[in-house]
mmCIF file of N, CA and C in Angstrom:
data_model
loop_
_atom_site.group_PDB
_atom_site.id
_atom_site.type_symbol
_atom_site.label_atom_id
_atom_site.label_comp_id
_atom_site.label_asym_id
_atom_site.label_seq_id
_atom_site.Cartn_x
_atom_site.Cartn_y
_atom_site.Cartn_z
ATOM 1 N N MET A 1 -0.832 -27.051 20.946
ATOM 2 C CA MET A 1 -1.103 -25.822 20.198
ATOM 3 C C MET A 1 -2.255 -25.037 20.837
ATOM 4 N N LYS A 2 -3.349 -25.749 21.178
ATOM 5 C CA LYS A 2 -4.499 -25.095 21.807
ATOM 6 C C LYS A 2 -4.094 -24.453 23.128
ATOM 7 N N GLN A 3 -3.265 -25.157 23.893
ATOM 8 C CA GLN A 3 -2.789 -24.626 25.168
ATOM 9 C C GLN A 3 -1.966 -23.365 24.953
ATOM 10 N N ASP A 4 -1.132 -23.353 23.903
ATOM 11 C CA ASP A 4 -0.331 -22.168 23.584
ATOM 12 C C ASP A 4 -1.223 -20.975 23.279
ATOM 13 N N ILE A 5 -2.254 -21.205 22.468
ATOM 14 C CA ILE A 5 -3.177 -20.123 22.118
ATOM 15 C C ILE A 5 -3.911 -19.644 23.357
ATOM 16 N N ASP A 6 -4.349 -20.583 24.190
ATOM 17 C CA ASP A 6 -5.025 -20.198 25.439
ATOM 18 C C ASP A 6 -4.127 -19.341 26.323
ATOM 19 N N ASN A 7 -2.853 -19.704 26.420
ATOM 20 C CA ASN A 7 -1.908 -18.924 27.225
ATOM 21 C C ASN A 7 -1.702 -17.535 26.646
ATOM 22 N N ILE A 8 -1.630 -17.443 25.331
ATOM 23 C CA ILE A 8 -1.440 -16.145 24.692
ATOM 24 C C ILE A 8 -2.684 -15.278 24.876
ATOM 25 N N ILE A 9 -3.864 -15.884 24.745
ATOM 26 C CA ILE A 9 -5.105 -15.127 24.962
ATOM 27 C C ILE A 9 -5.173 -14.629 26.399
ATOM 28 N N GLU A 10 -4.761 -15.459 27.332
ATOM 29 C CA GLU A 10 -4.721 -15.041 28.739
ATOM 30 C C GLU A 10 -3.795 -13.829 28.918
ATOM 31 N N LEU A 11 -2.646 -13.873 28.271
ATOM 32 C CA LEU A 11 -1.701 -12.754 28.329
ATOM 33 C C LEU A 11 -2.297 -11.496 27.699
ATOM 34 N N ILE A 12 -2.951 -11.658 26.552
ATOM 35 C CA ILE A 12 -3.582 -10.508 25.892
ATOM 36 C C ILE A 12 -4.622 -9.887 26.818
ATOM 37 N N CYS A 13 -5.418 -10.725 27.473
ATOM 38 C CA CYS A 13 -6.464 -10.219 28.372
ATOM 39 C C CYS A 13 -5.881 -9.452 29.557
ATOM 40 N N LEU A 14 -4.707 -9.857 30.010
ATOM 41 C CA LEU A 14 -4.035 -9.108 31.072
ATOM 42 C C LEU A 14 -3.547 -7.757 30.569
ATOM 43 N N GLU A 15 -3.035 -7.741 29.336
ATOM 44 C CA GLU A 15 -2.513 -6.508 28.748
ATOM 45 C C GLU A 15 -3.634 -5.576 28.286
ATOM 46 N N ASP A 16 -4.736 -6.155 27.799
ATOM 47 C CA ASP A 16 -5.868 -5.371 27.293
ATOM 48 C C ASP A 16 -7.149 -5.979 27.855
ATOM 49 N N PRO A 17 -7.564 -5.539 29.040
ATOM 50 C CA PRO A 17 -8.708 -6.164 29.718
ATOM 51 C C PRO A 17 -10.079 -5.766 29.166
ATOM 52 N N ARG A 18 -10.124 -5.068 28.043
ATOM 53 C CA ARG A 18 -11.422 -4.661 27.485
ATOM 54 C C ARG A 18 -12.267 -5.854 27.047
ATOM 55 N N TYR A 19 -11.608 -6.950 26.645
ATOM 56 C CA TYR A 19 -12.333 -8.068 26.056
ATOM 57 C C TYR A 19 -12.105 -9.358 26.841
ATOM 58 N N HIS A 20 -13.160 -10.116 26.980
ATOM 59 C CA HIS A 20 -13.129 -11.421 27.652
ATOM 60 C C HIS A 20 -12.380 -12.419 26.767
ATOM 61 N N GLY A 21 -11.740 -13.384 27.384
ATOM 62 C CA GLY A 21 -11.025 -14.411 26.630
ATOM 63 C C GLY A 21 -11.920 -15.152 25.643
ATOM 64 N N ASP A 22 -13.191 -15.347 26.003
ATOM 65 C CA ASP A 22 -14.132 -16.014 25.094
ATOM 66 C C ASP A 22 -14.326 -15.223 23.803
ATOM 67 N N ALA A 23 -14.174 -13.909 23.872
ATOM 68 C CA ALA A 23 -14.308 -13.079 22.673
ATOM 69 C C ALA A 23 -13.211 -13.428 21.662
ATOM 70 N N TYR A 24 -12.011 -13.651 22.152
ATOM 71 C CA TYR A 24 -10.899 -14.016 21.269
ATOM 72 C C TYR A 24 -11.135 -15.384 20.642
ATOM 73 N N GLU A 25 -11.591 -16.322 21.457
ATOM 74 C CA GLU A 25 -11.871 -17.653 20.933
ATOM 75 C C GLU A 25 -12.982 -17.609 19.890
ATOM 76 N N PHE A 26 -14.003 -16.786 20.151
ATOM 77 C CA PHE A 26 -15.100 -16.674 19.201
ATOM 78 C C PHE A 26 -14.631 -16.048 17.888
ATOM 79 N N VAL A 27 -13.814 -15.019 17.963
ATOM 80 C CA VAL A 27 -13.313 -14.373 16.740
ATOM 81 C C VAL A 27 -12.462 -15.364 15.939
ATOM 82 N N LEU A 28 -11.666 -16.159 16.606
ATOM 83 C CA LEU A 28 -10.888 -17.182 15.899
ATOM 84 C C LEU A 28 -11.809 -18.210 15.245
ATOM 85 N N GLU A 29 -12.850 -18.596 15.945
ATOM 86 C CA GLU A 29 -13.822 -19.524 15.360
ATOM 87 C C GLU A 29 -14.539 -18.874 14.167
ATOM 88 N N ALA A 30 -14.896 -17.610 14.317
ATOM 89 C CA ALA A 30 -15.566 -16.884 13.229
ATOM 90 C C ALA A 30 -14.638 -16.744 12.019
ATOM 91 N N LEU A 31 -13.349 -16.659 12.262
ATOM 92 C CA LEU A 31 -12.390 -16.603 11.163
ATOM 93 C C LEU A 31 -12.455 -17.900 10.344
ATOM 94 N N GLY A 32 -12.418 -19.032 11.020
ATOM 95 C CA GLY A 32 -12.531 -20.314 10.327
ATOM 96 C C GLY A 32 -13.848 -20.430 9.588
ATOM 97 N N PHE A 33 -14.914 -19.989 10.217
ATOM 98 C CA PHE A 33 -16.245 -19.998 9.604
ATOM 99 C C PHE A 33 -16.248 -19.136 8.345
ATOM 100 N N SER A 34 -15.635 -17.955 8.437
ATOM 101 C CA SER A 34 -15.582 -17.028 7.300
ATOM 102 C C SER A 34 -14.739 -17.582 6.163
ATOM 103 N N GLN A 35 -13.651 -18.236 6.493
ATOM 104 C CA GLN A 35 -12.811 -18.840 5.456
ATOM 105 C C GLN A 35 -13.602 -19.877 4.668
ATOM 106 N N LYS A 36 -14.411 -20.670 5.350
ATOM 107 C CA LYS A 36 -15.249 -21.656 4.661
ATOM 108 C C LYS A 36 -16.338 -20.970 3.855
ATOM 109 N N LYS A 37 -16.977 -19.978 4.452
ATOM 110 C CA LYS A 37 -18.081 -19.265 3.805
ATOM 111 C C LYS A 37 -17.624 -18.600 2.511
ATOM 112 N N PHE A 38 -16.460 -17.992 2.536
ATOM 113 C CA PHE A 38 -15.960 -17.269 1.364
ATOM 114 C C PHE A 38 -14.940 -18.089 0.574
ATOM 115 N N THR A 39 -14.864 -19.383 0.875
ATOM 116 C CA THR A 39 -13.932 -20.325 0.230
ATOM 117 C C THR A 39 -12.521 -19.746 0.097
ATOM 118 N N ARG A 40 -12.021 -19.311 1.228
ATOM 119 C CA ARG A 40 -10.653 -18.804 1.320
ATOM 120 C C ARG A 40 -9.876 -19.748 2.224
ATOM 121 N N SER A 41 -8.726 -20.184 1.761
ATOM 122 C CA SER A 41 -7.944 -21.079 2.616
ATOM 123 C C SER A 41 -7.156 -20.302 3.665
ATOM 124 N N LYS A 42 -6.888 -19.049 3.396
ATOM 125 C CA LYS A 42 -6.121 -18.263 4.363
ATOM 126 C C LYS A 42 -6.795 -16.935 4.658
ATOM 127 N N HIS A 43 -6.463 -15.911 3.921
ATOM 128 C CA HIS A 43 -6.850 -14.545 4.250
ATOM 129 C C HIS A 43 -8.297 -14.216 3.887
ATOM 130 N N VAL A 44 -8.978 -13.587 4.830
ATOM 131 C CA VAL A 44 -10.266 -12.960 4.548
ATOM 132 C C VAL A 44 -10.131 -11.491 4.914
ATOM 133 N N THR A 45 -10.934 -10.656 4.287
ATOM 134 C CA THR A 45 -10.898 -9.228 4.600
ATOM 135 C C THR A 45 -11.606 -8.980 5.929
ATOM 136 N N GLY A 46 -11.431 -7.783 6.442
ATOM 137 C CA GLY A 46 -12.121 -7.408 7.671
ATOM 138 C C GLY A 46 -13.626 -7.511 7.509
ATOM 139 N N LYS A 47 -14.134 -7.048 6.372
ATOM 140 C CA LYS A 47 -15.578 -7.095 6.134
ATOM 141 C C LYS A 47 -16.072 -8.528 6.013
ATOM 142 N N GLN A 48 -15.297 -9.392 5.392
ATOM 143 C CA GLN A 48 -15.688 -10.794 5.296
ATOM 144 C C GLN A 48 -15.711 -11.439 6.675
ATOM 145 N N LEU A 49 -14.718 -11.137 7.489
ATOM 146 C CA LEU A 49 -14.702 -11.676 8.853
ATOM 147 C C LEU A 49 -15.922 -11.191 9.624
ATOM 148 N N LEU A 50 -16.256 -9.920 9.484
ATOM 149 C CA LEU A 50 -17.418 -9.384 10.187
ATOM 150 C C LEU A 50 -18.720 -10.030 9.708
ATOM 151 N N GLU A 51 -18.807 -10.355 8.431
ATOM 152 C CA GLU A 51 -19.977 -11.088 7.932
ATOM 153 C C GLU A 51 -20.055 -12.452 8.598
ATOM 154 N N GLY A 52 -18.908 -13.102 8.728
ATOM 155 C CA GLY A 52 -18.864 -14.388 9.411
ATOM 156 C C GLY A 52 -19.247 -14.264 10.870
ATOM 157 N N VAL A 53 -18.750 -13.223 11.532
ATOM 158 C CA VAL A 53 -19.102 -12.972 12.932
ATOM 159 C C VAL A 53 -20.617 -12.804 13.045
ATOM 160 N N LYS A 54 -21.172 -11.978 12.164
ATOM 161 C CA LYS A 54 -22.610 -11.706 12.200
ATOM 162 C C LYS A 54 -23.414 -12.997 12.048
ATOM 163 N N GLU A 55 -23.078 -13.791 11.058
ATOM 164 C CA GLU A 55 -23.831 -15.017 10.810
ATOM 165 C C GLU A 55 -23.665 -16.028 11.949
ATOM 166 N N LEU A 56 -22.458 -16.161 12.442
ATOM 167 C CA LEU A 56 -22.204 -17.111 13.518
ATOM 168 C C LEU A 56 -22.900 -16.691 14.816
ATOM 169 N N VAL A 57 -22.912 -15.408 15.105
ATOM 170 C CA VAL A 57 -23.621 -14.910 16.291
ATOM 171 C C VAL A 57 -25.106 -15.225 16.182
ATOM 172 N N MET A 58 -25.690 -14.952 15.012
ATOM 173 C CA MET A 58 -27.125 -15.200 14.836
ATOM 174 C C MET A 58 -27.452 -16.684 14.943
ATOM 175 N N ARG A 59 -26.609 -17.514 14.363
ATOM 176 C CA ARG A 59 -26.850 -18.961 14.429
ATOM 177 C C ARG A 59 -26.705 -19.500 15.848
ATOM 178 N N ARG A 60 -25.653 -19.092 16.507
ATOM 179 C CA ARG A 60 -25.327 -19.658 17.799
ATOM 180 C C ARG A 60 -26.145 -19.072 18.944
ATOM 181 N N PHE A 61 -26.362 -17.766 18.917
ATOM 182 C CA PHE A 61 -26.960 -17.112 20.077
ATOM 183 C C PHE A 61 -28.339 -16.515 19.840
ATOM 184 N N GLY A 62 -28.753 -16.372 18.595
ATOM 185 C CA GLY A 62 -30.074 -15.816 18.297
ATOM 186 C C GLY A 62 -30.268 -14.454 18.933
ATOM 187 N N LEU A 63 -31.404 -14.293 19.598
ATOM 188 C CA LEU A 63 -31.719 -13.007 20.224
ATOM 189 C C LEU A 63 -30.779 -12.641 21.367
ATOM 190 N N MET A 64 -30.044 -13.614 21.866
ATOM 191 C CA MET A 64 -29.086 -13.345 22.943
ATOM 192 C C MET A 64 -27.727 -12.893 22.402
ATOM 193 N N GLY A 65 -27.611 -12.768 21.087
ATOM 194 C CA GLY A 65 -26.336 -12.415 20.466
ATOM 195 C C GLY A 65 -25.716 -11.131 20.996
ATOM 196 N N ARG A 66 -26.507 -10.078 20.985
ATOM 197 C CA ARG A 66 -25.953 -8.800 21.440
ATOM 198 C C ARG A 66 -25.584 -8.822 22.921
ATOM 199 N N PRO A 67 -26.425 -9.372 23.813
ATOM 200 C CA PRO A 67 -26.010 -9.444 25.224
ATOM 201 C C PRO A 67 -24.741 -10.269 25.436
ATOM 202 N N VAL A 68 -24.598 -11.364 24.691
ATOM 203 C CA VAL A 68 -23.387 -12.181 24.821
ATOM 204 C C VAL A 68 -22.174 -11.371 24.390
ATOM 205 N N LEU A 69 -22.271 -10.728 23.228
ATOM 206 C CA LEU A 69 -21.147 -9.919 22.741
ATOM 207 C C LEU A 69 -20.812 -8.806 23.726
ATOM 208 N N LYS A 70 -21.849 -8.164 24.251
ATOM 209 C CA LYS A 70 -21.623 -7.079 25.213
ATOM 210 C C LYS A 70 -20.915 -7.609 26.460
ATOM 211 N N HIS A 71 -21.316 -8.781 26.930
ATOM 212 C CA HIS A 71 -20.664 -9.397 28.094
ATOM 213 C C HIS A 71 -19.175 -9.612 27.820
ATOM 214 N N TRP A 72 -18.842 -9.940 26.586
ATOM 215 C CA TRP A 72 -17.448 -10.161 26.195
ATOM 216 C C TRP A 72 -16.702 -8.852 25.937
ATOM 217 N N GLY A 73 -17.412 -7.705 25.940
ATOM 218 C CA GLY A 73 -16.784 -6.414 25.686
ATOM 219 C C GLY A 73 -16.886 -5.971 24.239
ATOM 220 N N ILE A 74 -17.608 -6.724 23.424
ATOM 221 C CA ILE A 74 -17.747 -6.390 21.999
ATOM 222 C C ILE A 74 -19.051 -5.629 21.813
ATOM 223 N N ASN A 75 -18.930 -4.334 21.520
ATOM 224 C CA ASN A 75 -20.099 -3.478 21.354
ATOM 225 C C ASN A 75 -20.273 -2.966 19.933
ATOM 226 N N GLY A 76 -19.305 -3.219 19.087
ATOM 227 C CA GLY A 76 -19.386 -2.772 17.702
ATOM 228 C C GLY A 76 -18.313 -3.455 16.866
ATOM 229 N N THR A 77 -18.364 -3.187 15.587
ATOM 230 C CA THR A 77 -17.436 -3.845 14.666
ATOM 231 C C THR A 77 -15.984 -3.471 14.937
ATOM 232 N N ALA A 78 -15.751 -2.259 15.434
ATOM 233 C CA ALA A 78 -14.378 -1.832 15.740
ATOM 234 C C ALA A 78 -13.769 -2.704 16.837
ATOM 235 N N ASP A 79 -14.603 -3.192 17.747
ATOM 236 C CA ASP A 79 -14.092 -4.075 18.810
ATOM 237 C C ASP A 79 -13.569 -5.383 18.220
ATOM 238 N N VAL A 80 -14.240 -5.901 17.204
ATOM 239 C CA VAL A 80 -13.745 -7.108 16.539
ATOM 240 C C VAL A 80 -12.379 -6.808 15.926
ATOM 241 N N GLY A 81 -12.240 -5.638 15.329
ATOM 242 C CA GLY A 81 -10.946 -5.232 14.778
ATOM 243 C C GLY A 81 -9.865 -5.156 15.832
ATOM 244 N N ASN A 82 -10.198 -4.606 16.991
ATOM 245 C CA ASN A 82 -9.213 -4.534 18.080
ATOM 246 C C ASN A 82 -8.768 -5.926 18.510
ATOM 247 N N ILE A 83 -9.715 -6.842 18.577
ATOM 248 C CA ILE A 83 -9.391 -8.222 18.946
ATOM 249 C C ILE A 83 -8.476 -8.835 17.893
ATOM 250 N N VAL A 84 -8.827 -8.654 16.627
ATOM 251 C CA VAL A 84 -8.010 -9.192 15.529
ATOM 252 C C VAL A 84 -6.591 -8.641 15.605
ATOM 253 N N PHE A 85 -6.463 -7.353 15.795
ATOM 254 C CA PHE A 85 -5.122 -6.760 15.815
ATOM 255 C C PHE A 85 -4.351 -7.121 17.083
ATOM 256 N N ASN A 86 -5.039 -7.373 18.193
ATOM 257 C CA ASN A 86 -4.349 -7.916 19.368
ATOM 258 C C ASN A 86 -3.778 -9.293 19.048
ATOM 259 N N LEU A 87 -4.556 -10.098 18.314
ATOM 260 C CA LEU A 87 -4.078 -11.432 17.918
ATOM 261 C C LEU A 87 -2.942 -11.337 16.897
ATOM 262 N N ILE A 88 -2.999 -10.342 16.035
ATOM 263 C CA ILE A 88 -1.914 -10.117 15.064
ATOM 264 C C ILE A 88 -0.642 -9.719 15.805
ATOM 265 N N ASN A 89 -0.781 -8.827 16.770
ATOM 266 C CA ASN A 89 0.390 -8.367 17.528
ATOM 267 C C ASN A 89 1.084 -9.497 18.278
ATOM 268 N N LYS A 90 0.333 -10.536 18.642
ATOM 269 C CA LYS A 90 0.913 -11.691 19.337
ATOM 270 C C LYS A 90 1.226 -12.836 18.372
ATOM 271 N N LYS A 91 1.134 -12.544 17.078
ATOM 272 C CA LYS A 91 1.500 -13.506 16.027
ATOM 273 C C LYS A 91 0.605 -14.748 15.963
ATOM 274 N N ILE A 92 -0.615 -14.639 16.484
ATOM 275 C CA ILE A 92 -1.602 -15.715 16.333
ATOM 276 C C ILE A 92 -2.195 -15.622 14.921
ATOM 277 N N LEU A 93 -2.411 -14.399 14.469
ATOM 278 C CA LEU A 93 -2.912 -14.135 13.112
ATOM 279 C C LEU A 93 -1.887 -13.303 12.368
ATOM 280 N N THR A 94 -2.024 -13.292 11.056
ATOM 281 C CA THR A 94 -1.171 -12.434 10.225
ATOM 282 C C THR A 94 -2.060 -11.496 9.421
ATOM 283 N N LYS A 95 -1.442 -10.471 8.870
ATOM 284 C CA LYS A 95 -2.192 -9.523 8.054
ATOM 285 C C LYS A 95 -1.447 -9.250 6.766
ATOM 286 N N ASN A 96 -2.212 -8.767 5.790
ATOM 287 C CA ASN A 96 -1.620 -8.290 4.542
ATOM 288 C C ASN A 96 -1.256 -6.824 4.713
ATOM 289 N N GLU A 97 -0.482 -6.303 3.794
ATOM 290 C CA GLU A 97 -0.098 -4.891 3.866
ATOM 291 C C GLU A 97 -1.302 -3.962 3.822
ATOM 292 N N GLU A 98 -2.362 -4.388 3.127
ATOM 293 C CA GLU A 98 -3.549 -3.528 2.978
ATOM 294 C C GLU A 98 -4.438 -3.535 4.219
ATOM 295 N N ASP A 99 -4.299 -4.527 5.062
ATOM 296 C CA ASP A 99 -5.175 -4.662 6.231
ATOM 297 C C ASP A 99 -4.875 -3.574 7.260
ATOM 298 N N CYS A 100 -5.944 -2.993 7.784
ATOM 299 C CA CYS A 100 -5.772 -1.997 8.842
ATOM 300 C C CYS A 100 -6.987 -2.005 9.758
ATOM 301 N N LEU A 101 -6.835 -1.404 10.893
ATOM 302 C CA LEU A 101 -7.893 -1.356 11.899
ATOM 303 C C LEU A 101 -9.144 -0.660 11.358
ATOM 304 N N ASP A 102 -8.960 0.311 10.484
ATOM 305 C CA ASP A 102 -10.109 1.031 9.913
ATOM 306 C C ASP A 102 -11.012 0.124 9.083
ATOM 307 N N ASP A 103 -10.519 -1.023 8.644
ATOM 308 C CA ASP A 103 -11.343 -1.977 7.890
ATOM 309 C C ASP A 103 -12.532 -2.459 8.729
ATOM 310 N N PHE A 104 -12.441 -2.308 10.036
ATOM 311 C CA PHE A 104 -13.466 -2.809 10.949
ATOM 312 C C PHE A 104 -14.349 -1.695 11.509
ATOM 313 N N LYS A 105 -14.056 -0.471 11.169
ATOM 314 C CA LYS A 105 -14.749 0.666 11.774
ATOM 315 C C LYS A 105 -16.141 0.865 11.164
ATOM 316 N N ASP A 106 -17.157 0.824 12.019
ATOM 317 C CA ASP A 106 -18.548 1.128 11.633
ATOM 318 C C ASP A 106 -19.020 0.384 10.389
ATOM 319 N N VAL A 107 -18.716 -0.910 10.309
ATOM 320 C CA VAL A 107 -19.130 -1.693 9.139
ATOM 321 C C VAL A 107 -20.635 -1.956 9.177
ATOM 322 N N PHE A 108 -21.171 -2.256 10.352
ATOM 323 C CA PHE A 108 -22.618 -2.357 10.521
ATOM 324 C C PHE A 108 -22.962 -2.038 11.960
ATOM 325 N N ASP A 109 -24.239 -1.737 12.185
ATOM 326 C CA ASP A 109 -24.728 -1.366 13.501
ATOM 327 C C ASP A 109 -25.209 -2.611 14.237
ATOM 328 N N PHE A 110 -24.626 -2.903 15.382
ATOM 329 C CA PHE A 110 -24.961 -4.109 16.133
ATOM 330 C C PHE A 110 -26.443 -4.154 16.506
ATOM 331 N N GLU A 111 -26.983 -3.048 16.987
ATOM 332 C CA GLU A 111 -28.385 -3.040 17.416
ATOM 333 C C GLU A 111 -29.290 -3.386 16.239
ATOM 334 N N ARG A 112 -29.049 -2.776 15.115
ATOM 335 C CA ARG A 112 -29.882 -3.027 13.934
ATOM 336 C C ARG A 112 -29.764 -4.476 13.487
ATOM 337 N N VAL A 113 -28.560 -4.970 13.381
ATOM 338 C CA VAL A 113 -28.339 -6.322 12.860
ATOM 339 C C VAL A 113 -28.802 -7.394 13.837
ATOM 340 N N PHE A 114 -28.385 -7.299 15.070
ATOM 341 C CA PHE A 114 -28.650 -8.386 16.007
ATOM 342 C C PHE A 114 -30.016 -8.304 16.666
ATOM 343 N N ASP A 115 -30.655 -7.152 16.610
ATOM 344 C CA ASP A 115 -32.001 -7.046 17.165
ATOM 345 C C ASP A 115 -33.041 -7.006 16.048
ATOM 346 N N SER A 116 -33.037 -5.940 15.271
ATOM 347 C CA SER A 116 -34.080 -5.733 14.255
ATOM 348 C C SER A 116 -34.057 -6.773 13.148
ATOM 349 N N ILE A 117 -32.923 -6.976 12.529
ATOM 350 C CA ILE A 117 -32.845 -7.895 11.401
ATOM 351 C C ILE A 117 -33.118 -9.326 11.854
ATOM 352 N N TYR A 118 -32.586 -9.706 13.012
ATOM 353 C CA TYR A 118 -32.827 -11.058 13.506
ATOM 354 C C TYR A 118 -34.316 -11.268 13.754
ATOM 355 N N ARG A 119 -34.978 -10.287 14.364
ATOM 356 C CA ARG A 119 -36.415 -10.401 14.624
ATOM 357 C C ARG A 119 -37.196 -10.497 13.313
ATOM 358 N N GLU A 120 -36.800 -9.704 12.310
ATOM 359 C CA GLU A 120 -37.470 -9.765 11.006
ATOM 360 C C GLU A 120 -37.338 -11.158 10.391
ATOM 361 N N ARG A 121 -36.151 -11.728 10.453
ATOM 362 C CA ARG A 121 -35.933 -13.076 9.914
ATOM 363 C C ARG A 121 -36.793 -14.106 10.637
ATOM 364 N N MET A 122 -36.849 -14.003 11.956
ATOM 365 C CA MET A 122 -37.636 -14.945 12.733
ATOM 366 C C MET A 122 -39.127 -14.813 12.411
ATOM 367 N N ASN A 123 -39.608 -13.570 12.317
ATOM 368 C CA ASN A 123 -41.015 -13.356 11.985
ATOM 369 C C ASN A 123 -41.349 -13.929 10.615
ATOM 370 N N LYS A 124 -40.442 -13.774 9.666
ATOM 371 C CA LYS A 124 -40.656 -14.310 8.323
ATOM 372 C C LYS A 124 -40.720 -15.838 8.362
ATOM 373 N N GLN A 125 -39.810 -16.448 9.112
ATOM 374 C CA GLN A 125 -39.815 -17.910 9.225
ATOM 375 C C GLN A 125 -41.081 -18.406 9.917
ATOM 376 N N ILE A 126 -41.524 -17.707 10.927
ATOM 377 C CA ILE A 126 -42.757 -18.094 11.639
ATOM 378 C C ILE A 126 -43.952 -17.974 10.702
ATOM 379 N N SER A 127 -43.987 -16.905 9.916
ATOM 380 C CA SER A 127 -45.080 -16.712 8.966
ATOM 381 C C SER A 127 -45.130 -17.823 7.941
ATOM 382 N N GLN A 128 -43.969 -18.291 7.509
ATOM 383 C CA GLN A 128 -43.914 -19.359 6.517
ATOM 384 C C GLN A 128 -44.392 -20.690 7.090
ATOM 385 N N LEU A 129 -44.282 -20.857 8.396
ATOM 386 C CA LEU A 129 -44.740 -22.084 9.045
ATOM 387 C C LEU A 129 -46.260 -22.155 9.167
ATOM 388 N N ARG A 130 -46.901 -21.010 9.116
ATOM 389 C CA ARG A 130 -48.361 -20.951 9.312
ATOM 390 C C ARG A 130 -49.103 -21.415 8.103
#
């Protein structure tokens, strides 16, 4: 199954070279993370997935989150939507009738979230240690 998904992601990357294959794997991982976070066994909304992406990026990459995402071709929330819909088009993911690409448009600002907010959280944690 993993090999099948890897082959499909490789095909998607050939058809749409905007995003690195790791971006697709990360979005799939963030989907699982979001399902657990929001206690959903299947469907999460675009905004819920983006919340999961945000939290997982901060946990995994910290201050390097935005550079990692940029390296993968993800510069904003709409890019996550494009990745999701590429996966939907290849039948890796499914969608509800209400789901659309606009669900991912301008949900939050990457610079603000991954730079400013992350730094604020870190400063608060450092202050609490003192």
